CSV table of C-alpha atoms and ligand atoms in Angstrom, one decimal:
chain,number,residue,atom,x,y,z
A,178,UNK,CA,6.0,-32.4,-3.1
A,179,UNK,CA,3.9,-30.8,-0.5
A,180,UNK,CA,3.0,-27.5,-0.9
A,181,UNK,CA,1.8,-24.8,1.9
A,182,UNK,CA,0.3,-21.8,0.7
A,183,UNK,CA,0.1,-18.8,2.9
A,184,UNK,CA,-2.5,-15.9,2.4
A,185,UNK,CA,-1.7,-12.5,3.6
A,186,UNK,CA,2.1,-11.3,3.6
A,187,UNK,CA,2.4,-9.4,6.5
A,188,UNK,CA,4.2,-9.7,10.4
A,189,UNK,CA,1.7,-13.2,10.8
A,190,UNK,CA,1.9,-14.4,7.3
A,191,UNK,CA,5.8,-13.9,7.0
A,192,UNK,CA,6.4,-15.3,10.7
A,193,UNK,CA,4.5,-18.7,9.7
A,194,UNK,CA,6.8,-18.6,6.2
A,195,UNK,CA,10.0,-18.4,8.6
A,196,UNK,CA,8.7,-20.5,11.8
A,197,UNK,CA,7.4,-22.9,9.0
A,198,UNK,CA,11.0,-23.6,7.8
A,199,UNK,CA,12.7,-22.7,11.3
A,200,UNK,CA,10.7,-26.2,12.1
A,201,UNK,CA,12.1,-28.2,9.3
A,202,UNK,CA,9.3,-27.8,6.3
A,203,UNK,CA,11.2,-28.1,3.2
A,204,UNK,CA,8.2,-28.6,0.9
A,205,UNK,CA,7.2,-25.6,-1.5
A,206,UNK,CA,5.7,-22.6,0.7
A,207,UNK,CA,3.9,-19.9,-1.2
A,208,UNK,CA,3.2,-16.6,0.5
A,209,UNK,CA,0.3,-14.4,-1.5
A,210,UNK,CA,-0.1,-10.7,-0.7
A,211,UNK,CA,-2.4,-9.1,-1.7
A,212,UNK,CA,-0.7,-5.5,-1.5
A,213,UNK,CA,2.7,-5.1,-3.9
A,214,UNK,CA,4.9,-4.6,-0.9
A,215,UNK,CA,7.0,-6.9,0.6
A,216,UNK,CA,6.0,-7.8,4.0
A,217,UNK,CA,6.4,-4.6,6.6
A,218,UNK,CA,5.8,-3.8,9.8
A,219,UNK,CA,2.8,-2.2,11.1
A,220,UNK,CA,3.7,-0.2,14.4
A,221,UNK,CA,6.2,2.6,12.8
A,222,UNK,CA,3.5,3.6,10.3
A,223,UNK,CA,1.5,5.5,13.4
A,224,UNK,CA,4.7,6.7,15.1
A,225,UNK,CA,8.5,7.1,12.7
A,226,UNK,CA,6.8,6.9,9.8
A,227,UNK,CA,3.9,9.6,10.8
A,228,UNK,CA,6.7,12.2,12.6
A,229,UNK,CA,8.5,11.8,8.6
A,230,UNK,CA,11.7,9.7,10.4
A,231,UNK,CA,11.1,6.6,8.2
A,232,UNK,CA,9.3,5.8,4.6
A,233,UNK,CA,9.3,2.3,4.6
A,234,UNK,CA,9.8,-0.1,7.0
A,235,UNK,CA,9.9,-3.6,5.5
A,236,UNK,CA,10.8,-6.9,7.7
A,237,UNK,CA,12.9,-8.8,5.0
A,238,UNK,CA,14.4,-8.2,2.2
A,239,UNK,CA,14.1,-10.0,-1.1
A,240,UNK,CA,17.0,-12.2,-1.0
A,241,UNK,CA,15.7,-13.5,2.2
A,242,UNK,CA,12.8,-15.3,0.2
A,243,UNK,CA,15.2,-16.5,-2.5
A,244,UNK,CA,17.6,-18.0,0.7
A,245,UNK,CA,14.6,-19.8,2.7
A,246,UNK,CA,12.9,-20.9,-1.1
A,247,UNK,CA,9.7,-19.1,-0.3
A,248,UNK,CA,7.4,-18.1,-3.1
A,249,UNK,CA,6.3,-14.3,-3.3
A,250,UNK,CA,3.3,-13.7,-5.5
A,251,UNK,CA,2.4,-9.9,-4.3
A,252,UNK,CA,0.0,-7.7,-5.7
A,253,UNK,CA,-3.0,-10.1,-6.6
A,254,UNK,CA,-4.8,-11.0,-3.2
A,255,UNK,CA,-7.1,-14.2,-3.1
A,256,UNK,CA,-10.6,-13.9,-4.0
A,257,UNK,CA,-11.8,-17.4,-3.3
A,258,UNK,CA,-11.1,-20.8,-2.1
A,259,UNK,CA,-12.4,-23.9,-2.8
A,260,UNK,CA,-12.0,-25.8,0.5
A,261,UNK,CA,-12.8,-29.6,-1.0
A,262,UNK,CA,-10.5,-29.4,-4.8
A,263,UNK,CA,-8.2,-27.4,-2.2
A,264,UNK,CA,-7.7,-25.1,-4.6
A,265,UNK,CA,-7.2,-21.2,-4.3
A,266,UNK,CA,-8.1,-18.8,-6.1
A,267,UNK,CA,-6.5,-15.0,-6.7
A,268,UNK,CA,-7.5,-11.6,-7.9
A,269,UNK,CA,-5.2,-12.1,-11.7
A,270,UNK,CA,-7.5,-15.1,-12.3
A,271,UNK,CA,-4.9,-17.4,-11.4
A,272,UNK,CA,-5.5,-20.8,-9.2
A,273,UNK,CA,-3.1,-22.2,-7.0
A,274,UNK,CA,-3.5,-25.5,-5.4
A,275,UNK,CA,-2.6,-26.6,-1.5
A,276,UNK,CA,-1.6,-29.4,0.5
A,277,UNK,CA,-2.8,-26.9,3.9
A,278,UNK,CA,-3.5,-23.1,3.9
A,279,UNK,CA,-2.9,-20.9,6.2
A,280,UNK,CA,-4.9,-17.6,6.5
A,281,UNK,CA,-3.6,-14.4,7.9
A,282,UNK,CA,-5.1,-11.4,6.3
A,283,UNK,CA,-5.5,-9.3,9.3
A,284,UNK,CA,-8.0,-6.7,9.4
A,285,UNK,CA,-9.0,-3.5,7.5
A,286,UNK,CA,-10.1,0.1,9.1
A,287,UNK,CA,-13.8,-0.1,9.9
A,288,UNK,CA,-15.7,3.0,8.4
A,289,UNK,CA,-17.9,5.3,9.7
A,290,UNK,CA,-21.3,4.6,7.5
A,291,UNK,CA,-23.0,7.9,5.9
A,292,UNK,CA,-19.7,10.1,5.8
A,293,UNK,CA,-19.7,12.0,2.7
A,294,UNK,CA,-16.8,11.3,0.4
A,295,UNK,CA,-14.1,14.1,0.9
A,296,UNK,CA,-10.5,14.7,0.5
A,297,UNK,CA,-8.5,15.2,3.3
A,298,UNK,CA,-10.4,12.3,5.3
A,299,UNK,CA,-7.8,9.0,6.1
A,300,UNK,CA,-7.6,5.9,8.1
A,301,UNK,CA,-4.8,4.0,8.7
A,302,UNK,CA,-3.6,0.3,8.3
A,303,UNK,CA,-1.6,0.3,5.0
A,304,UNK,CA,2.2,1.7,4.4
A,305,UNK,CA,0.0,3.4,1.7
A,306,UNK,CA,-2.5,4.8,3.8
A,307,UNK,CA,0.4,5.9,6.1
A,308,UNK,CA,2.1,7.9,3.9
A,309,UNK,CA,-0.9,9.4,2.3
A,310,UNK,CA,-1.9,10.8,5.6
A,311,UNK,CA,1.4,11.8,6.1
A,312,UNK,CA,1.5,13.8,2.7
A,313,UNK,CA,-1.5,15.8,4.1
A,314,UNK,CA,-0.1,16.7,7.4
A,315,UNK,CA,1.7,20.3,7.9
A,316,UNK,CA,2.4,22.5,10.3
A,317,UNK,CA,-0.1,24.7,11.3
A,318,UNK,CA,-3.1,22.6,9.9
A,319,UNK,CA,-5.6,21.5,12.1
A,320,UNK,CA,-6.6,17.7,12.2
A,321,UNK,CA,-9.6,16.1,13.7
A,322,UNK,CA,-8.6,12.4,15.1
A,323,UNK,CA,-11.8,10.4,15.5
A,324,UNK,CA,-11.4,7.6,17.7
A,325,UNK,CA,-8.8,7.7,21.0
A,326,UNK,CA,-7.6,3.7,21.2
A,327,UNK,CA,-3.9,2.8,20.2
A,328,UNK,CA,-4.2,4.5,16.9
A,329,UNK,CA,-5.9,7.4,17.4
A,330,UNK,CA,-3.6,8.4,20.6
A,331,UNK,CA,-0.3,7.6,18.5
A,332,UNK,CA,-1.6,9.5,15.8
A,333,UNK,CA,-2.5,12.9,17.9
A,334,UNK,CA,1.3,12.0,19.9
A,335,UNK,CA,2.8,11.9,16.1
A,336,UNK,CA,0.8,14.9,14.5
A,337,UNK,CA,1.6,17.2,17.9
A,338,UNK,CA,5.4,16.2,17.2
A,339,UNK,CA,4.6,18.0,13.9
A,340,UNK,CA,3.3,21.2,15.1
A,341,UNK,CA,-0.3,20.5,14.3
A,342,UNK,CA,-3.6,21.2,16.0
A,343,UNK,CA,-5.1,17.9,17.8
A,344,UNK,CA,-8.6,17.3,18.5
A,345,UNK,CA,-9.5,14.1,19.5
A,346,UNK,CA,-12.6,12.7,20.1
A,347,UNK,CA,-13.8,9.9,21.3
A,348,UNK,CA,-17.4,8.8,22.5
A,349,UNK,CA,-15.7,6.8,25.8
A,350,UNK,CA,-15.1,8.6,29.0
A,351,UNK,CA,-11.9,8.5,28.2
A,352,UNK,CA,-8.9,7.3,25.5
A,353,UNK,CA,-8.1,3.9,25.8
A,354,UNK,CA,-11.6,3.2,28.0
A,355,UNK,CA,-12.5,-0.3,26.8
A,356,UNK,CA,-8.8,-1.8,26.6
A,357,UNK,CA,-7.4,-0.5,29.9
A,358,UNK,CA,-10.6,0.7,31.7
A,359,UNK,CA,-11.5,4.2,32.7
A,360,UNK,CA,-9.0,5.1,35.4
A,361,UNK,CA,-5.8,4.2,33.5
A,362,UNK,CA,-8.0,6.3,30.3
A,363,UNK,CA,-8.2,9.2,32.8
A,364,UNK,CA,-4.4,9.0,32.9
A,365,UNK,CA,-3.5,8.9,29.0
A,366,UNK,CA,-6.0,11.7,28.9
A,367,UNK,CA,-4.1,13.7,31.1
A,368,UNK,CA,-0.9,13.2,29.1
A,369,UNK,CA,-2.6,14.4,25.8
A,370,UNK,CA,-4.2,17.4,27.3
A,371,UNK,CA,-0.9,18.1,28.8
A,372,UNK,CA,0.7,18.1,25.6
A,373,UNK,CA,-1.6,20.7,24.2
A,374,UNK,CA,-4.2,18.1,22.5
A,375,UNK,CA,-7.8,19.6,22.5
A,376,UNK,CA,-9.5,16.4,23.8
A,377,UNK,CA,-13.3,16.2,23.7
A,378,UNK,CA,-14.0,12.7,25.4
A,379,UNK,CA,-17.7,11.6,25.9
A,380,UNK,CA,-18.7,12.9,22.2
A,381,UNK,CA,-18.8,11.3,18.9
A,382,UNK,CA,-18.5,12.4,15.0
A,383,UNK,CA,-22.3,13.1,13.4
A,384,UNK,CA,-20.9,14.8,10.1
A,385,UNK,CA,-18.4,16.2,7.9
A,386,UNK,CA,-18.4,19.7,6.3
A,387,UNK,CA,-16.9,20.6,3.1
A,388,UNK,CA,-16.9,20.9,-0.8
A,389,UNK,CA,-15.1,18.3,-2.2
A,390,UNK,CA,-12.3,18.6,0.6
A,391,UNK,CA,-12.9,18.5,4.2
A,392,UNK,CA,-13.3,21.8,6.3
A,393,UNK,CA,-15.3,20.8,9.1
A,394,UNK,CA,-16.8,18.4,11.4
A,395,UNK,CA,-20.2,18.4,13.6
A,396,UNK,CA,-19.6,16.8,16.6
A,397,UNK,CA,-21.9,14.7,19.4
A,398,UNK,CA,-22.8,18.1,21.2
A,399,UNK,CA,-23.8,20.0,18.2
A,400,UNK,CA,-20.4,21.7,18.5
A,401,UNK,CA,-18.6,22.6,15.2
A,402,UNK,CA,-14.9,22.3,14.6
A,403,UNK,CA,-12.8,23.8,11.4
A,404,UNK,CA,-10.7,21.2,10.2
A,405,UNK,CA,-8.1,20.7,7.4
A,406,UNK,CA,-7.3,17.0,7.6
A,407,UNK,CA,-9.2,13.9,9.4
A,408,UNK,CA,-8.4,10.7,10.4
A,409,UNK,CA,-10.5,8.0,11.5
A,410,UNK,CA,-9.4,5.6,14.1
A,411,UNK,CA,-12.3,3.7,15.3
A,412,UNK,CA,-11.4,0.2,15.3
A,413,UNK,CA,-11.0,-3.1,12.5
A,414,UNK,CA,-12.9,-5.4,11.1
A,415,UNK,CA,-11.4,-8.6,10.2
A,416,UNK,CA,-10.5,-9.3,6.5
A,417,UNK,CA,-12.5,-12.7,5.5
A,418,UNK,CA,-15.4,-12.2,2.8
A,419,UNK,CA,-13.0,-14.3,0.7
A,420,UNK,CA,-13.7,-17.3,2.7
A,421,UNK,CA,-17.2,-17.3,2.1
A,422,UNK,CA,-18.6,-20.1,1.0
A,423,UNK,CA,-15.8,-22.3,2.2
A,424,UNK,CA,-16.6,-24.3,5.0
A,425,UNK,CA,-14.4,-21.9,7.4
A,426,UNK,CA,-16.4,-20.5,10.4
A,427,UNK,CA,-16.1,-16.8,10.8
A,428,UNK,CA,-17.6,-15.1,14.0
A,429,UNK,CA,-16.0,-11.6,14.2
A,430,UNK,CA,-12.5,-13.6,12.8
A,431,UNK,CA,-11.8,-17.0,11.5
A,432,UNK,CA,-12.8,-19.1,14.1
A,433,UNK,CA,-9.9,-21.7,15.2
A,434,UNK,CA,-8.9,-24.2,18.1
A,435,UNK,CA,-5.8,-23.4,20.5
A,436,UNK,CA,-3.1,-24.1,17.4
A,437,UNK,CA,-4.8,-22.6,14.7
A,438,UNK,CA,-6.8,-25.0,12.9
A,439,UNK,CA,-10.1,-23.6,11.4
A,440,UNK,CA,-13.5,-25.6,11.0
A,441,UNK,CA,-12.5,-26.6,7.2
A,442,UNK,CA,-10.0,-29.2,6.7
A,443,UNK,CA,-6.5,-28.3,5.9
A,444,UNK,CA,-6.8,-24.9,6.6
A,445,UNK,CA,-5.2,-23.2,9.4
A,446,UNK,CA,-5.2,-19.2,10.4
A,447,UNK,CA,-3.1,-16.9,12.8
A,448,UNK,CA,-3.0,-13.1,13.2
A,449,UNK,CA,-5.3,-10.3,13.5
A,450,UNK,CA,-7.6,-12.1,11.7
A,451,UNK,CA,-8.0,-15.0,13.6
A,452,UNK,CA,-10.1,-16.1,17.0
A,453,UNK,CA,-7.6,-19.1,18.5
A,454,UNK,CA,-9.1,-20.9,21.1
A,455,UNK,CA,-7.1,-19.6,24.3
A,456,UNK,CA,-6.6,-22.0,27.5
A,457,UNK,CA,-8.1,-19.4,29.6
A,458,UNK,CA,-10.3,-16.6,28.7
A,459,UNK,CA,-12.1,-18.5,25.7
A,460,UNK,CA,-12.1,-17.7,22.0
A,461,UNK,CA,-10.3,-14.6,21.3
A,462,UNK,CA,-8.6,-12.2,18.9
A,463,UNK,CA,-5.8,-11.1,19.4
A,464,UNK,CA,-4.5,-7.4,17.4
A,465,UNK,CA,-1.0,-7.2,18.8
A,466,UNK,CA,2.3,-7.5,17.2
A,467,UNK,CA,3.7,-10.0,19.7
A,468,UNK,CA,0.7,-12.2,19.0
A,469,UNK,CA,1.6,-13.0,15.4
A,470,UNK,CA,4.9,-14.5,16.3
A,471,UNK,CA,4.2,-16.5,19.1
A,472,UNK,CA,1.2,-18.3,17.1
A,473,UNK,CA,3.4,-18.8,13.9
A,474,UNK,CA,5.2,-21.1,16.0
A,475,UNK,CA,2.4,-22.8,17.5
A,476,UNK,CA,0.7,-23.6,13.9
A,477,UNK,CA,4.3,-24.3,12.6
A,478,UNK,CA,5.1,-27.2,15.4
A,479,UNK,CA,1.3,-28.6,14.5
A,480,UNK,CA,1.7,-28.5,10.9
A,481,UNK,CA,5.1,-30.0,11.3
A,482,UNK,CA,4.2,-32.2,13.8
A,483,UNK,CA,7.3,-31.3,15.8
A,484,UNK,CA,5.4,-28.8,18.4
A,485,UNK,CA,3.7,-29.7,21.4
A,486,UNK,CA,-0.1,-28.1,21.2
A,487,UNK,CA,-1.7,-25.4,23.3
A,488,UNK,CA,1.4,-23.3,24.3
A,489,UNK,CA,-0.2,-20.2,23.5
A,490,UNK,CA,2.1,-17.3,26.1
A,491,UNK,CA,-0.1,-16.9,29.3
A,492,UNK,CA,1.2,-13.9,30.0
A,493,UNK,CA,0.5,-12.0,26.1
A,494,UNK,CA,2.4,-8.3,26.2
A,495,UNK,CA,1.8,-5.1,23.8
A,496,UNK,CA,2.8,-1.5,23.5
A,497,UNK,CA,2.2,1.9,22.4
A,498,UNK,CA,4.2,5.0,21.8
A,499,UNK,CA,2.9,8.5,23.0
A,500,UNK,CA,5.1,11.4,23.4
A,501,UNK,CA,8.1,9.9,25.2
A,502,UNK,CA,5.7,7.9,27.3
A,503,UNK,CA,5.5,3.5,26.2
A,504,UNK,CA,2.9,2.6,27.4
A,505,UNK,CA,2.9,-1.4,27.8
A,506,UNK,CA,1.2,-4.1,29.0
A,507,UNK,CA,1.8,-7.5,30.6
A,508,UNK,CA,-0.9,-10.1,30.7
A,509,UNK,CA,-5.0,-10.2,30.3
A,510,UNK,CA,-5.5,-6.8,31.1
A,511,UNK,CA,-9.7,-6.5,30.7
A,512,UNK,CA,-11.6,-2.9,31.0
A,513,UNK,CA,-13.8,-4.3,33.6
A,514,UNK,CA,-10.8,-5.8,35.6
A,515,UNK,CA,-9.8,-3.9,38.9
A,516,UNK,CA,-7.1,-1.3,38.8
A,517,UNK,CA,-4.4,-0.4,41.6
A,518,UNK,CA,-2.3,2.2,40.2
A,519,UNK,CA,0.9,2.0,42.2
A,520,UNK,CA,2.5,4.2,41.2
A,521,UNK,CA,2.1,8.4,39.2
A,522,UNK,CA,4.1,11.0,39.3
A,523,UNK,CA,1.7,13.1,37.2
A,524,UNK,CA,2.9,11.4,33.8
A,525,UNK,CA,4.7,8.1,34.1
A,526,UNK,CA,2.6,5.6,36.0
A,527,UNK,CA,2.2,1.9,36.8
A,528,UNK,CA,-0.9,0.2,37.3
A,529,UNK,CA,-1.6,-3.4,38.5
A,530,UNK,CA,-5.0,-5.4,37.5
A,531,UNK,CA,-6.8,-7.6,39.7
A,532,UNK,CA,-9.3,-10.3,38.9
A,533,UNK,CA,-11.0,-12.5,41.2
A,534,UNK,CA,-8.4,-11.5,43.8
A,535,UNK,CA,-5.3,-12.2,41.6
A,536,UNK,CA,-2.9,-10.2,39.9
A,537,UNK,CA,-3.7,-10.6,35.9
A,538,UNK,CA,-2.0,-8.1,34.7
A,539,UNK,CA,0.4,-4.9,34.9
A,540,UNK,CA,0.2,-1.8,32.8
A,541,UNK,CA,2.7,1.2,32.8
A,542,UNK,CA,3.6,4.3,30.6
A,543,UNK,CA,6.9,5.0,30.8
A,544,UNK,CA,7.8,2.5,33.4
A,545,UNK,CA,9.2,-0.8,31.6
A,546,UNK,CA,11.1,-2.5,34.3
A,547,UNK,CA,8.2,-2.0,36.8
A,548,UNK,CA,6.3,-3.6,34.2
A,549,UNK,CA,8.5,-6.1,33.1
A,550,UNK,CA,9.7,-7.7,36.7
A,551,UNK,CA,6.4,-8.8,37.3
A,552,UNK,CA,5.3,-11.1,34.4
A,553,UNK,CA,6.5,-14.4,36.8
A,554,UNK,CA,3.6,-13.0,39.5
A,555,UNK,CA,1.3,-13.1,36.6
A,556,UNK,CA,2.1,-16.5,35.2
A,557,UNK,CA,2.6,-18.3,38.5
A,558,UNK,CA,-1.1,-16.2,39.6
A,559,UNK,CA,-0.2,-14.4,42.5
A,560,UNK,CA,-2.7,-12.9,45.2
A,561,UNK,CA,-3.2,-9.1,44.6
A,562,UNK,CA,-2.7,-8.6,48.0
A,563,UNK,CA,0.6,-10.6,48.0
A,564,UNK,CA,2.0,-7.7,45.3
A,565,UNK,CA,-0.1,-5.0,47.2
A,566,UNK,CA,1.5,-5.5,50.0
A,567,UNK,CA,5.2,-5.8,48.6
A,568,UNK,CA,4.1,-2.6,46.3
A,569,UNK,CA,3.5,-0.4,49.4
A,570,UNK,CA,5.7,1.6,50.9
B,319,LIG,C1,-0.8,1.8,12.6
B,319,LIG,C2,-0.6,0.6,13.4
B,319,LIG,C3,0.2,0.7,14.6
B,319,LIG,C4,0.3,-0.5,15.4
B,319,LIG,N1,1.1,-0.4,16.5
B,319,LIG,C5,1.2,-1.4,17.3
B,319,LIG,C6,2.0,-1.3,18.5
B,319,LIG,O1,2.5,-0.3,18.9
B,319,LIG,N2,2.1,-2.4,19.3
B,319,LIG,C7,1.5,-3.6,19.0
B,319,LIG,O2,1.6,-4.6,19.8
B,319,LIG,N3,0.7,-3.8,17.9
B,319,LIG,C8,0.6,-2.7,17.0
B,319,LIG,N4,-0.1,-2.8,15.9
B,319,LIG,C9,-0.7,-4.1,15.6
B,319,LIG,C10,0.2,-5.0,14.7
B,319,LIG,O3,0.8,-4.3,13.7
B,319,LIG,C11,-0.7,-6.2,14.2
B,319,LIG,O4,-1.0,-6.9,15.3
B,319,LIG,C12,0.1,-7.0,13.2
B,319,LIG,O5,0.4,-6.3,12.0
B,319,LIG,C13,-0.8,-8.2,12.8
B,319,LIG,O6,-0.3,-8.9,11.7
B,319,LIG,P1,-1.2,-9.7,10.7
B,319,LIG,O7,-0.2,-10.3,9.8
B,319,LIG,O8,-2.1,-10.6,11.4
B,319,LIG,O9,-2.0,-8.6,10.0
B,319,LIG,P2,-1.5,-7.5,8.9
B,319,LIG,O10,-0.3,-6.9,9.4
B,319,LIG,O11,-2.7,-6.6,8.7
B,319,LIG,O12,-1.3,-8.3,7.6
B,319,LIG,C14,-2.3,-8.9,6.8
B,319,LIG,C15,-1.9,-8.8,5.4
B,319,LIG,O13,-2.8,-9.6,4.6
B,319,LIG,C16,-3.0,-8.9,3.4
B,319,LIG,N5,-4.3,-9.3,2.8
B,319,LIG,C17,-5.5,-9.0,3.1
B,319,LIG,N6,-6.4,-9.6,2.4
B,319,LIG,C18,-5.8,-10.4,1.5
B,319,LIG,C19,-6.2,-11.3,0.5
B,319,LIG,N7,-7.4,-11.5,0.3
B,319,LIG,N8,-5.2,-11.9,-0.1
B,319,LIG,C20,-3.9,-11.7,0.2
B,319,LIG,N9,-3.5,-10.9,1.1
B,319,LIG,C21,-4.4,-10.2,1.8
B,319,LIG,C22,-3.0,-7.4,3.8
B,319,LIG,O14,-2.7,-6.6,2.6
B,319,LIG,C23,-1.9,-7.4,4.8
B,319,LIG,O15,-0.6,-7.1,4.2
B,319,LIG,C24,-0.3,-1.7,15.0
B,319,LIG,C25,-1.1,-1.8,13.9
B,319,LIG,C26,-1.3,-0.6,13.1
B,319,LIG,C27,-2.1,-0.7,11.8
């Protein structure tokens, strides 16, 4: 009997499991984690989990696995694989063979070299990590976020929800400055510092103070801050030294065609981790949630054989959650794009992006239908001035 093994039981792992069988596969399916939780969602760990509303948030329960016959083996990650025996190999010492693999180990929290090693300093990725941070957070205390993209922002909304004192900073012009560009940045910037967040944009971290425990931080401009908890929020590297030596290309994530298949033979990846080969744009990684499901269902029609390739979304879509502001986005939305903002009424706001004269994306904070009524513009590649026009008063 066939057997797929999947590496990596979180959203992208567990979404290839369940696409995998939604497509027919009844052949044995292993998923390895290499973390002892059952697969859980990321987003709630920087928002209902931080603000102490939720403890776990785990996508499926056990009996789930037993109903869909899909093998758990949690808690002993792989180490190694042997690309030509097909053979896999995992952190207990144990080997497990494959007909195809499928990687989807997502990333881990990239560090900031020469930090001294002090309590009260966190990132976040993990459920564990989560609620370790969480543990440290009170009312009162002081944190220092490092790093204002998705995380960092999210974690200063979350940890002003909990009575603390923010500062954020970040060596951009702005939060959010190389995802959404400077102008919508200026915007998110405005929404912290509204909310009482001590935002120092345009500096970096150069060192942390303290005996054993964190009590301070020297920042960019020489300035000092007190601080009684840290967390550092500056970006992910993908997870895939355990694919050395096999065959599988890696160039900042595994590098794959437009349905997932790698460079080495029988082995496929989606997720975080992976760099699919996208119809426009070129190679890319992808680190949002939506991403995971809609190329589990790619890579299960072409294992299968029942799904027509390259049907990647054009128009891909994420979120975040700041204060009571989402802020979302519908389609390519690049820094270096050209932003319209359409509408602000000095905290919600809506924003369209314009490349090469057409409309490629839309981004709002609290303003979903605006958002959400245009992704047919964006697919059928509408004329900026065509939605301009329509836009304007
Ligand atoms: C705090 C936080 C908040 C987020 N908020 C949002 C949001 O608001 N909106 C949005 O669109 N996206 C958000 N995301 C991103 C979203 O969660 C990710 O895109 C999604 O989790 C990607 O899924 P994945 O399975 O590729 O990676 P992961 O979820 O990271 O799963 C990879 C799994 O592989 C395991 N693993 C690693 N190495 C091995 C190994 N060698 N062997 C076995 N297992 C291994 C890991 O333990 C992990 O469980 C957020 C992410 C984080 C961390």
């Amino acid at each position: 009997m066939q057997r797929i093994v999947i590496v990596g039981a979180g959203l992208a792992g567990l979404r290839a499991a369940e696409e995998l069988r939604q497509a027919g596969y009844d052949g044995q399916l292993v998923l390895v984690g290499g973390e002892p939780h059952l697969p859980y969602d990321r987003p709630p760990l920087s928002k209902e989990v931080m603000r102490g509303e939720r403890s776990e948030t785990t996508l499926r329960p056990r009996e789930f696995f037993d109903e869909k016959n899909i093998e758990l083996r949690l808690g002993a990650g792989a180490v190694s694989v042997d690309a030509r025996l097909r053979i896999l190999s995992l952190a207990d010492g144990t080997e497990l063979g494959y007909d195809e693999l499928v990687v989807a180990t997502g990333l881990v929290p990239r560090r900031i070299p020469g930090l001294p090693d002090l309590g009260g300093v966190h990132v976040l990725r993990s459920i564990d990590e989560s609620l370790a941070l969480r543990a440290d957070l009170a009312e009162g205390k002081r944190a220092l976020i490092v790093g204002a993209g998705f995380i960092g922002c999210e974690l200063a909304a979350s940890m002003r929800a909990g009575g603390l004192d923010v500062v954020l900073v970040e060596p951009q012009p702005t939060p959010l400055a190389s995802v959404l560009g400077e102008k919508i940045g200026g915007l998110v910037a405005r929404l912290h510092i509204g909310e009482g967040v001590d935002l120092r944009a345009g500096v970096g971290l150069t060192s942390l103070l303290g005996v054993g425990r964190v009590a301070g931080a020297v920042l960019g401009d020489g300035s000092e801050v007190k601080v009684d908890v840290v967390a550092i929020g500056v970006g992910s590297v993908p997870v895939t030294e355990w694919l050395e030596g096999s065959g599988v290309e890696v160039d900042n994530g595994v590098v794959c065609d437009g349905v997932g298949r790698t460079t080495a033979e029988h082995i496929w990846a989606i997720g975080d981790v992976a760099a699919w080969q996208l119809e426009v744009g070129g190679r890319k990684r992808v680190e949002h949630w939506s991403n995971a499901g809609e190329q589990a269902k790619i890579l299960a029609g072409a294992l299968t054989r029942t799904g027509d390739e390259n049907r990647m979304a054009q128009v891909p879509y994420f979120w975040s959650d700041q204060y009571d502001i989402k802020i979302q986005a519908l389609g390519t939305v690049a820094a270096t794009d050209e932003v319209h903002v359409i509408k602000d009424d000095g905290r919600k706001f809506l924003a369209y992006y314009e490349r090469d004269g057409m409309l490629v994306g839309v981004v709002g904070g609290g303003m979903a239908g605006g958002v959400m009524k245009m992704r047919g513009k964006i697919a059928a590649g509408t004329p900026i001035d065509e939605v301009l026009e329509a836009a304007s008063p």
